[in-house]
Tab-separated table of C-alpha atoms in Angstrom:
chain	number	residue	atom	x	y	z
A	1	MET	CA	161.609	114.715	-20.414
A	2	THR	CA	163.394	117.386	-18.415
A	3	LYS	CA	164.366	116.905	-14.776
A	4	SER	CA	161.987	119.668	-13.715
A	5	LYS	CA	159.046	117.843	-15.286
A	6	ILE	CA	160.120	114.570	-13.679
A	7	TYR	CA	160.241	116.287	-10.286
A	8	LYS	CA	156.887	117.913	-10.958
A	9	TYR	CA	155.140	114.664	-11.943
A	10	THR	CA	156.777	112.817	-9.077
A	11	ALA	CA	155.530	115.435	-6.635
A	12	ILE	CA	152.023	115.214	-8.107
A	13	LEU	CA	152.033	111.413	-7.811
A	14	VAL	CA	153.273	111.545	-4.216
A	15	PHE	CA	150.724	114.190	-3.304
A	16	SER	CA	147.939	112.194	-4.986
A	17	ALA	CA	149.004	109.042	-3.150
A	18	ILE	CA	148.954	110.902	0.169
A	19	VAL	CA	145.482	112.314	-0.554
A	20	VAL	CA	144.090	108.920	-1.610
A	21	THR	CA	145.661	107.235	1.428
A	22	GLY	CA	144.171	109.890	3.695
A	23	ILE	CA	140.715	109.461	2.171
A	24	VAL	CA	140.845	105.664	2.485
A	25	TYR	CA	142.152	105.882	6.075
A	26	SER	CA	139.419	108.355	7.091
A	27	GLN	CA	136.763	105.884	5.940
A	28	LEU	CA	138.109	103.006	8.006
A	29	SER	CA	136.424	101.921	11.224
A	30	ASN	CA	138.101	102.857	14.500
A	31	ARG	CA	139.297	99.266	14.865
A	32	HIS	CA	140.939	99.195	11.444
A	33	LYS	CA	142.467	102.635	11.962
A	34	ALA	CA	144.137	101.295	15.107
A	35	ILE	CA	145.525	98.316	13.162
A	36	VAL	CA	146.958	100.487	10.377
A	37	LYS	CA	148.316	103.117	12.763
A	38	THR	CA	149.961	100.571	15.058
A	39	LYS	CA	151.660	98.739	12.177
A	40	ALA	CA	152.950	102.039	10.788
A	41	LEU	CA	154.333	103.082	14.186
A	42	TYR	CA	156.083	99.712	14.580
A	43	LEU	CA	157.527	99.745	11.045
A	44	THR	CA	158.907	103.266	11.454
A	45	GLY	CA	160.348	102.475	14.866
A	46	LEU	CA	158.367	105.231	16.557
A	47	LEU	CA	156.992	102.628	18.960
A	48	ASP	CA	158.741	99.651	20.530
A	49	SER	CA	157.462	96.581	18.680
A	50	ASN	CA	159.312	93.928	20.684
A	51	TRP	CA	157.953	91.388	23.143
A	52	THR	CA	160.001	90.810	26.300
A	53	VAL	CA	159.952	87.253	27.638
A	54	ALA	CA	161.067	85.957	31.036
A	55	SER	CA	160.226	82.284	31.534
A	56	GLY	CA	160.497	80.786	35.017
A	57	THR	CA	159.904	77.308	36.444
A	58	GLN	CA	156.234	77.840	37.310
A	59	GLU	CA	155.370	80.962	35.294
A	60	TYR	CA	155.776	82.237	31.784
A	61	ASN	CA	155.932	86.036	31.791
A	62	MET	CA	156.013	88.374	28.841
A	63	VAL	CA	155.527	92.061	28.210
A	64	SER	CA	153.876	93.267	25.023
A	65	PRO	CA	155.080	95.857	22.534
A	66	THR	CA	154.097	99.451	23.263
A	67	PHE	CA	150.520	100.474	22.476
A	68	LEU	CA	149.659	104.108	21.786
A	69	ILE	CA	146.345	105.196	23.314
A	70	ASP	CA	145.398	108.404	21.480
A	71	GLY	CA	141.617	108.467	21.684
A	72	ILE	CA	138.513	106.498	22.601
A	73	TYR	CA	138.801	102.777	21.867
A	74	LYS	CA	135.736	100.752	22.787
A	75	SER	CA	135.712	96.981	23.139
A	76	MET	CA	137.688	95.248	20.365
A	77	GLU	CA	138.794	98.548	18.790
A	78	GLY	CA	142.124	99.326	20.450
A	79	PRO	CA	145.725	98.651	19.371
A	80	LYS	CA	146.741	95.019	19.787
A	81	ALA	CA	149.629	92.619	19.281
A	82	SER	CA	149.994	88.846	18.914
A	83	ARG	CA	152.731	86.239	19.206
A	84	TYR	CA	153.301	82.505	19.536
A	85	ILE	CA	154.783	81.223	22.785
A	86	GLN	CA	156.138	77.939	24.153
A	87	LEU	CA	156.118	77.461	27.914
A	88	ASN	CA	159.462	75.673	27.594
A	89	GLN	CA	161.507	73.839	24.985
A	90	THR	CA	160.853	70.281	26.186
A	91	GLU	CA	158.243	67.600	25.559
A	92	LYS	CA	157.491	67.402	29.257
A	93	LEU	CA	153.867	67.438	30.393
A	94	LEU	CA	152.909	70.764	31.992
A	95	TRP	CA	149.657	71.847	33.628
A	96	ILE	CA	148.338	75.368	33.038
A	97	LYS	CA	146.889	76.593	36.327
A	98	GLY	CA	145.900	80.189	35.586
A	99	PHE	CA	146.396	83.419	33.657
A	100	GLU	CA	146.881	87.109	34.387
A	101	VAL	CA	147.145	90.329	32.380
A	102	GLN	CA	148.140	93.769	33.705
A	103	ALA	CA	148.384	97.181	32.060
A	104	LEU	CA	151.697	98.968	32.563
A	105	ASP	CA	152.835	102.499	31.881
A	106	ALA	CA	155.328	102.057	29.034
A	107	ASN	CA	157.588	104.795	30.395
A	108	THR	CA	157.628	103.984	34.128
A	109	ASN	CA	156.463	100.332	34.291
A	110	ALA	CA	153.916	101.399	36.921
A	111	VAL	CA	150.824	99.183	37.078
A	112	LEU	CA	147.774	100.946	35.608
A	113	SER	CA	144.064	100.381	36.153
A	114	ASN	CA	142.106	97.914	34.054
A	115	ASP	CA	140.808	100.876	31.990
A	116	TYR	CA	143.466	99.945	29.408
A	117	ILE	CA	142.713	96.211	29.170
A	118	CYS	CA	140.242	95.055	26.552
A	119	HIS	CA	141.105	91.369	26.382
A	120	MET	CA	143.905	88.826	26.239
A	121	ASN	CA	143.193	85.686	24.212
A	122	VAL	CA	145.009	82.341	24.302
A	123	ASP	CA	144.509	79.933	21.396
A	124	ILE	CA	145.795	76.388	20.946
A	125	ASN	CA	146.791	74.540	17.788
A	126	ASP	CA	143.983	72.014	18.041
A	127	VAL	CA	145.429	69.798	15.269
A	128	LYS	CA	148.730	69.246	17.069
A	129	TYR	CA	147.184	69.310	20.540
A	130	TYR	CA	144.585	66.613	19.978
A	131	HIS	CA	146.787	64.563	17.633
A	132	HIS	CA	149.341	64.238	20.429
A	133	TRP	CA	146.703	62.709	22.683
A	134	GLN	CA	145.262	60.588	19.848
A	135	LEU	CA	141.957	62.445	20.039
A	136	ASN	CA	141.747	63.297	16.346
A	137	ASP	CA	137.943	63.216	16.350
A	138	ARG	CA	138.018	66.529	18.299
A	139	ILE	CA	139.994	68.421	15.657
A	140	GLY	CA	138.013	71.244	14.073
A	141	LYS	CA	134.946	70.722	16.239
A	142	GLN	CA	135.287	74.047	18.099
A	143	TYR	CA	137.102	77.324	17.630
A	144	PRO	CA	140.520	76.603	19.194
A	145	ARG	CA	140.391	79.367	21.804
A	146	LEU	CA	141.508	78.099	25.177
A	147	THR	CA	140.348	81.145	27.106
A	148	SER	CA	140.169	84.918	27.257
A	149	LEU	CA	140.783	87.468	29.981
A	150	SER	CA	139.016	90.800	29.693
A	151	GLN	CA	138.290	93.964	31.650
A	152	GLY	CA	136.825	92.928	34.992
A	153	LEU	CA	138.414	89.463	34.831
A	154	GLU	CA	142.127	90.175	34.417
A	155	ARG	CA	143.285	87.087	36.307
A	156	PHE	CA	142.056	83.675	37.379
A	157	ASP	CA	143.250	80.341	38.731
A	158	PHE	CA	141.598	77.006	38.130
A	159	PRO	CA	140.219	75.091	41.145
A	160	GLU	CA	142.791	73.228	43.223
A	161	GLY	CA	143.720	69.904	41.655
A	162	TYR	CA	142.695	70.891	38.115
A	163	GLY	CA	144.560	72.283	35.131
A	164	VAL	CA	144.880	72.280	31.351
A	165	PRO	CA	147.558	69.811	30.179
A	166	VAL	CA	150.006	70.952	27.497
A	167	ILE	CA	153.343	69.727	26.221
A	168	GLY	CA	156.066	72.241	27.035
A	169	ASN	CA	157.023	72.973	23.443
A	170	ASP	CA	153.448	73.175	22.162
A	171	PHE	CA	152.689	76.556	20.611
A	172	LEU	CA	150.095	78.834	22.174
A	173	PHE	CA	148.925	81.918	20.270
A	174	VAL	CA	148.493	84.981	22.482
A	175	THR	CA	146.760	88.236	21.520
A	176	SER	CA	146.431	91.235	23.837
A	177	GLN	CA	144.362	94.335	23.056
A	178	THR	CA	144.001	97.726	24.702
A	179	LEU	CA	140.950	99.721	25.711
A	180	ASN	CA	140.001	103.310	26.531
A	181	GLN	CA	136.335	103.962	27.169
A	182	ASN	CA	136.474	107.294	28.975
A	183	ILE	CA	139.272	109.715	28.027
A	184	PRO	CA	138.981	111.233	24.530
A	185	ASP	CA	141.889	113.657	24.939
A	186	ILE	CA	144.758	111.295	25.680
A	187	PHE	CA	148.244	110.405	24.460
A	188	LYS	CA	149.478	107.510	26.564
A	189	LYS	CA	151.895	104.659	25.923
A	190	VAL	CA	150.841	101.370	27.476
A	191	LYS	CA	152.170	97.820	27.635
A	192	HIS	CA	150.514	94.600	28.774
A	193	LYS	CA	152.224	92.157	31.095
A	194	ILE	CA	150.923	88.624	30.574
A	195	THR	CA	151.492	85.688	32.917
A	196	VAL	CA	150.738	82.019	32.288
A	197	LYS	CA	150.933	80.017	35.520
A	198	TYR	CA	151.748	76.322	35.256
A	199	ASP	CA	152.721	73.279	37.298
A	200	ALA	CA	155.697	71.257	36.095
A	201	SER	CA	155.633	68.727	38.938
A	202	LYS	CA	154.333	65.177	38.865
A	203	ASN	CA	151.568	65.914	41.354
A	204	PRO	CA	148.218	64.304	40.420
A	205	ILE	CA	146.154	66.873	38.496
A	206	LYS	CA	142.856	66.340	36.709
A	207	PRO	CA	142.710	67.622	33.104
A	208	LEU	CA	140.273	70.308	31.994
A	209	MET	CA	138.774	70.699	28.537
A	210	SER	CA	137.684	74.150	27.343
A	211	LYS	CA	134.442	74.793	25.465
A	212	THR	CA	133.300	78.224	24.287
A	213	VAL	CA	129.644	79.234	24.371
A	214	PHE	CA	128.201	82.593	23.352
A	215	ILE	CA	124.920	84.344	22.743
A	216	GLN	CA	123.786	84.545	19.113
A	217	LEU	CA	120.819	86.725	18.258
A	218	PRO	CA	118.969	86.785	14.920
A	219	PHE	CA	118.877	89.899	12.770
A	220	ASP	CA	117.226	90.916	9.512
A	221	LYS	CA	119.763	90.000	6.836
A	222	HIS	CA	117.954	92.202	4.303
A	223	ASP	CA	117.963	95.320	6.515
A	224	PRO	CA	120.278	94.542	9.482
A	225	PHE	CA	120.584	98.065	10.910
A	226	LYS	CA	116.928	99.026	10.902
A	227	GLY	CA	115.512	100.065	14.285
A	228	PRO	CA	113.963	100.332	16.738
A	229	LEU	CA	113.130	96.684	17.247
A	230	ASP	CA	110.160	95.177	19.036
A	231	PRO	CA	111.483	94.380	22.568
A	232	GLY	CA	109.791	90.985	22.471
A	233	SER	CA	111.092	89.949	19.050
A	234	ASN	CA	114.385	88.430	20.285
A	235	GLN	CA	116.071	90.109	17.334
A	236	CYS	CA	119.080	92.386	17.455
A	237	ILE	CA	120.826	95.096	15.513
A	238	PRO	CA	124.388	93.874	14.867
A	239	VAL	CA	127.342	96.173	15.380
A	240	GLU	CA	128.525	95.012	11.958
A	241	THR	CA	127.803	92.082	9.662
A	242	LYS	CA	131.353	91.019	8.762
A	243	ASN	CA	132.685	89.891	12.135
A	244	HIS	CA	130.917	87.756	14.747
A	245	THR	CA	128.189	86.886	12.226
A	246	TYR	CA	126.920	83.327	11.980
A	247	GLU	CA	124.245	81.338	10.168
A	248	ASP	CA	121.945	78.701	11.623
A	249	LYS	CA	120.880	75.506	9.849
A	250	ASN	CA	117.864	77.307	8.388
A	251	GLY	CA	119.961	80.043	6.803
A	252	ASN	CA	119.034	82.748	9.317
A	253	LYS	CA	121.727	85.293	10.149
A	254	LEU	CA	122.859	85.562	13.778
A	255	SER	CA	125.130	88.061	15.511
A	256	GLY	CA	127.354	87.636	18.559
A	257	HIS	CA	128.090	91.377	18.759
A	258	TRP	CA	125.024	93.565	18.893
A	259	VAL	CA	123.701	96.965	19.948
A	260	ILE	CA	121.760	97.497	23.182
A	261	PRO	CA	119.438	100.492	23.736
A	262	THR	CA	119.286	102.431	26.991
A	263	GLY	CA	117.660	100.746	29.983
A	264	ALA	CA	117.523	97.194	31.319
A	265	ALA	CA	117.097	94.122	29.114
A	266	THR	CA	117.723	90.375	29.031
A	267	TYR	CA	119.203	88.451	26.099
A	268	ARG	CA	119.343	84.683	25.741
A	269	SER	CA	120.045	81.959	23.226
A	270	SER	CA	120.459	78.190	23.180
A	271	ILE	CA	123.975	76.797	23.641
A	272	LYS	CA	123.094	73.102	23.316
A	273	GLU	CA	124.859	72.723	19.956
A	274	GLN	CA	127.882	74.691	21.159
A	275	LEU	CA	128.286	72.474	24.237
A	276	GLN	CA	128.378	69.222	22.205
A	277	ILE	CA	127.853	67.091	25.321
A	278	GLN	CA	127.400	63.445	24.330
A	279	ASP	CA	126.290	62.022	27.674
A	280	SER	CA	127.293	64.146	30.659
A	281	ALA	CA	130.138	66.451	31.658
A	282	ARG	CA	131.222	67.927	34.984
A	283	LEU	CA	131.887	71.671	34.894
A	284	HIS	CA	134.516	73.115	37.262
A	285	PHE	CA	135.267	76.613	35.999
A	286	SER	CA	133.803	79.324	33.806
A	287	ALA	CA	135.484	82.533	32.620
A	288	PRO	CA	132.786	84.937	31.341
A	289	HIS	CA	133.348	87.625	28.741
A	290	VAL	CA	130.918	90.555	28.596
A	291	HIS	CA	131.010	94.267	27.764
A	292	PRO	CA	130.279	97.283	29.980
A	293	PHE	CA	126.661	97.626	31.170
A	294	ALA	CA	126.252	93.860	31.570
A	295	THR	CA	125.105	93.034	35.114
A	296	ALA	CA	125.017	89.207	35.174
A	297	ILE	CA	125.484	86.203	32.914
A	298	SER	CA	124.057	82.751	33.645
A	299	ILE	CA	123.650	79.251	32.302
A	300	TYR	CA	120.014	78.183	32.472
A	301	ASP	CA	118.809	74.587	32.226
A	302	LYS	CA	115.567	74.770	30.205
A	303	THR	CA	114.911	71.070	30.653
A	304	ALA	CA	115.106	71.216	34.457
A	305	ASN	CA	113.707	74.780	34.542
A	306	LYS	CA	116.465	76.104	36.801
A	307	THR	CA	119.583	78.260	36.722
A	308	VAL	CA	122.791	76.225	36.859
A	309	PHE	CA	124.880	79.181	38.057
A	310	THR	CA	125.116	82.960	37.718
A	311	CYS	CA	128.208	85.122	37.379
A	312	LYS	CA	127.666	88.634	38.710
A	313	VAL	CA	129.153	91.631	36.896
A	314	THR	CA	130.043	94.900	38.639
A	315	ASN	CA	130.298	98.133	36.637
A	316	TYR	CA	132.142	101.274	37.691
A	317	LYS	CA	129.722	103.945	38.888
A	318	ASP	CA	131.756	106.996	37.897
A	319	LYS	CA	132.911	105.880	34.437
A	320	ILE	CA	132.245	103.336	31.694
A	321	GLY	CA	133.902	100.032	32.433
A	322	LEU	CA	133.770	96.723	34.262
A	323	LYS	CA	135.123	96.670	37.794
A	324	ALA	CA	134.764	92.933	38.352
A	325	ILE	CA	133.361	89.820	36.688
A	326	GLN	CA	132.719	86.903	39.018
A	327	PRO	CA	133.834	83.574	37.511
A	328	PHE	CA	132.247	80.247	38.412
A	329	ARG	CA	134.670	77.986	40.294
A	330	SER	CA	134.016	74.611	41.923
A	331	GLU	CA	136.255	71.726	42.978
A	332	THR	CA	133.267	69.361	43.192
A	333	GLY	CA	131.795	70.647	39.932
A	334	VAL	CA	128.277	70.690	38.500
A	335	TRP	CA	126.928	68.180	35.990
A	336	LEU	CA	125.591	69.169	32.581
A	337	TYR	CA	123.773	66.595	30.461
A	338	GLY	CA	123.625	65.906	26.756
A	339	ASN	CA	119.836	65.417	26.739
A	340	HIS	CA	119.187	68.793	28.411
A	341	ASP	CA	118.719	72.084	26.609
A	342	TYR	CA	120.809	74.938	28.016
A	343	GLU	CA	120.653	78.672	27.438
A	344	LEU	CA	123.153	81.431	28.016
A	345	VAL	CA	121.311	84.348	29.643
A	346	LEU	CA	122.706	87.882	29.820
A	347	ASN	CA	121.261	90.721	31.891
A	348	VAL	CA	122.223	94.289	30.981
A	349	ASN	CA	121.385	97.783	32.170
A	350	ASN	CA	122.556	100.509	29.825
A	351	THR	CA	122.688	103.617	32.005
A	352	ALA	CA	124.406	105.691	29.318
A	353	ALA	CA	122.542	108.207	27.189
A	354	THR	CA	123.337	106.370	23.949
A	355	GLU	CA	123.280	102.854	22.534
A	356	GLN	CA	126.187	100.582	23.450
A	357	ASP	CA	127.709	97.422	21.996
A	358	MET	CA	127.376	94.092	23.789
A	359	MET	CA	128.628	90.513	23.792
A	360	GLY	CA	127.983	87.594	26.116
A	361	SER	CA	130.153	84.485	26.206
A	362	MET	CA	131.771	81.990	28.551
A	363	PHE	CA	134.817	79.767	28.434
A	364	LEU	CA	133.681	76.603	30.186
A	365	PHE	CA	136.190	74.127	31.623
A	366	PHE	CA	135.012	70.541	32.085
A	367	HIS	CA	136.768	67.565	33.657
A	368	ASP	CA	138.145	65.689	30.634
A	369	ARG	CA	137.663	62.038	31.536
A	370	GLU	CA	138.736	60.774	28.129
A	371	LEU	CA	141.978	62.762	28.156
A	372	GLU	CA	142.646	61.654	31.738
A	373	GLN	CA	142.714	58.044	30.543
A	374	LYS	CA	145.229	59.000	27.851
A	375	ILE	CA	147.531	60.806	30.300
A	376	GLN	CA	147.527	58.289	33.172
A	377	PRO	CA	149.704	55.648	31.431
A	378	GLN	CA	152.352	58.355	30.808
């Protein structure tokens, strides 16, 4: 075969590969396009892919790689990055006291609004974590997410005298993701600054245990995207059926990420099985996670027929986004009981002209009496 033919066939193959790649890429969801695009920009060196870490005595600070915001990215769609961290390199007992995430201009380091913060997740290695405290019966019982910050709740501190105990060299898995709900014509480079606040002293601190609860709504597994739905049916139309899809003990499909129509509505589901309270537990803090157009999220005690607490949500009036989410915080705490049935209740008011996506969850922090007994001898 002549060189000219080799060049010709090579060019055809390259061109065909480019066309096929373009077709496949065009069919991806916005979320998956962001993943592919971000990886390509990091691999080619067009974007800074490095994390910057500066660990102090009471804070662990890090700055994310650069994220390129080049269009609308709704909740859970934007560029993101993950890494493992250790608060220090020792086996000393530390107490996590709070978290914070800020958006920064990648060029100037100026602090930006929360318009560019989708969420920042912190996961634990539950096998190592609970094995260290000889609490192996807890392993695998819940998704090992310690907490999440999101737009409207970009920082929080636990009540005075309480914290999450960790060993300094335990690994935490951190993921931070960007957001852009309002500006379609944009080309902006953003970083996230993440802070983990902790106490390394020997001051008496009570341990907190995190439990995640979230709304799950049933949908028609045979025709999941059919609408409109009867408002009183307690069904939903899922955003998709691959992620945030669950199955109850009767084989019914449930979604934790669904579509809301225009107007006001209330969504609720039982969280009794998610709580896994054996006898009683005292709740001291709750970090809610909701999407724009949510107005309040509550825990309701069906057995006692009363609301345990409500977290108010404030939306921006001149743009899509969450201005503030009010966490629940209490030094004295509130008791939840294993023989009570609890619901998570979410109020929304979609003032946009189109349907929007929605989630409703809480990271609940209870006084961990069992772990306290394990720590005290040390």
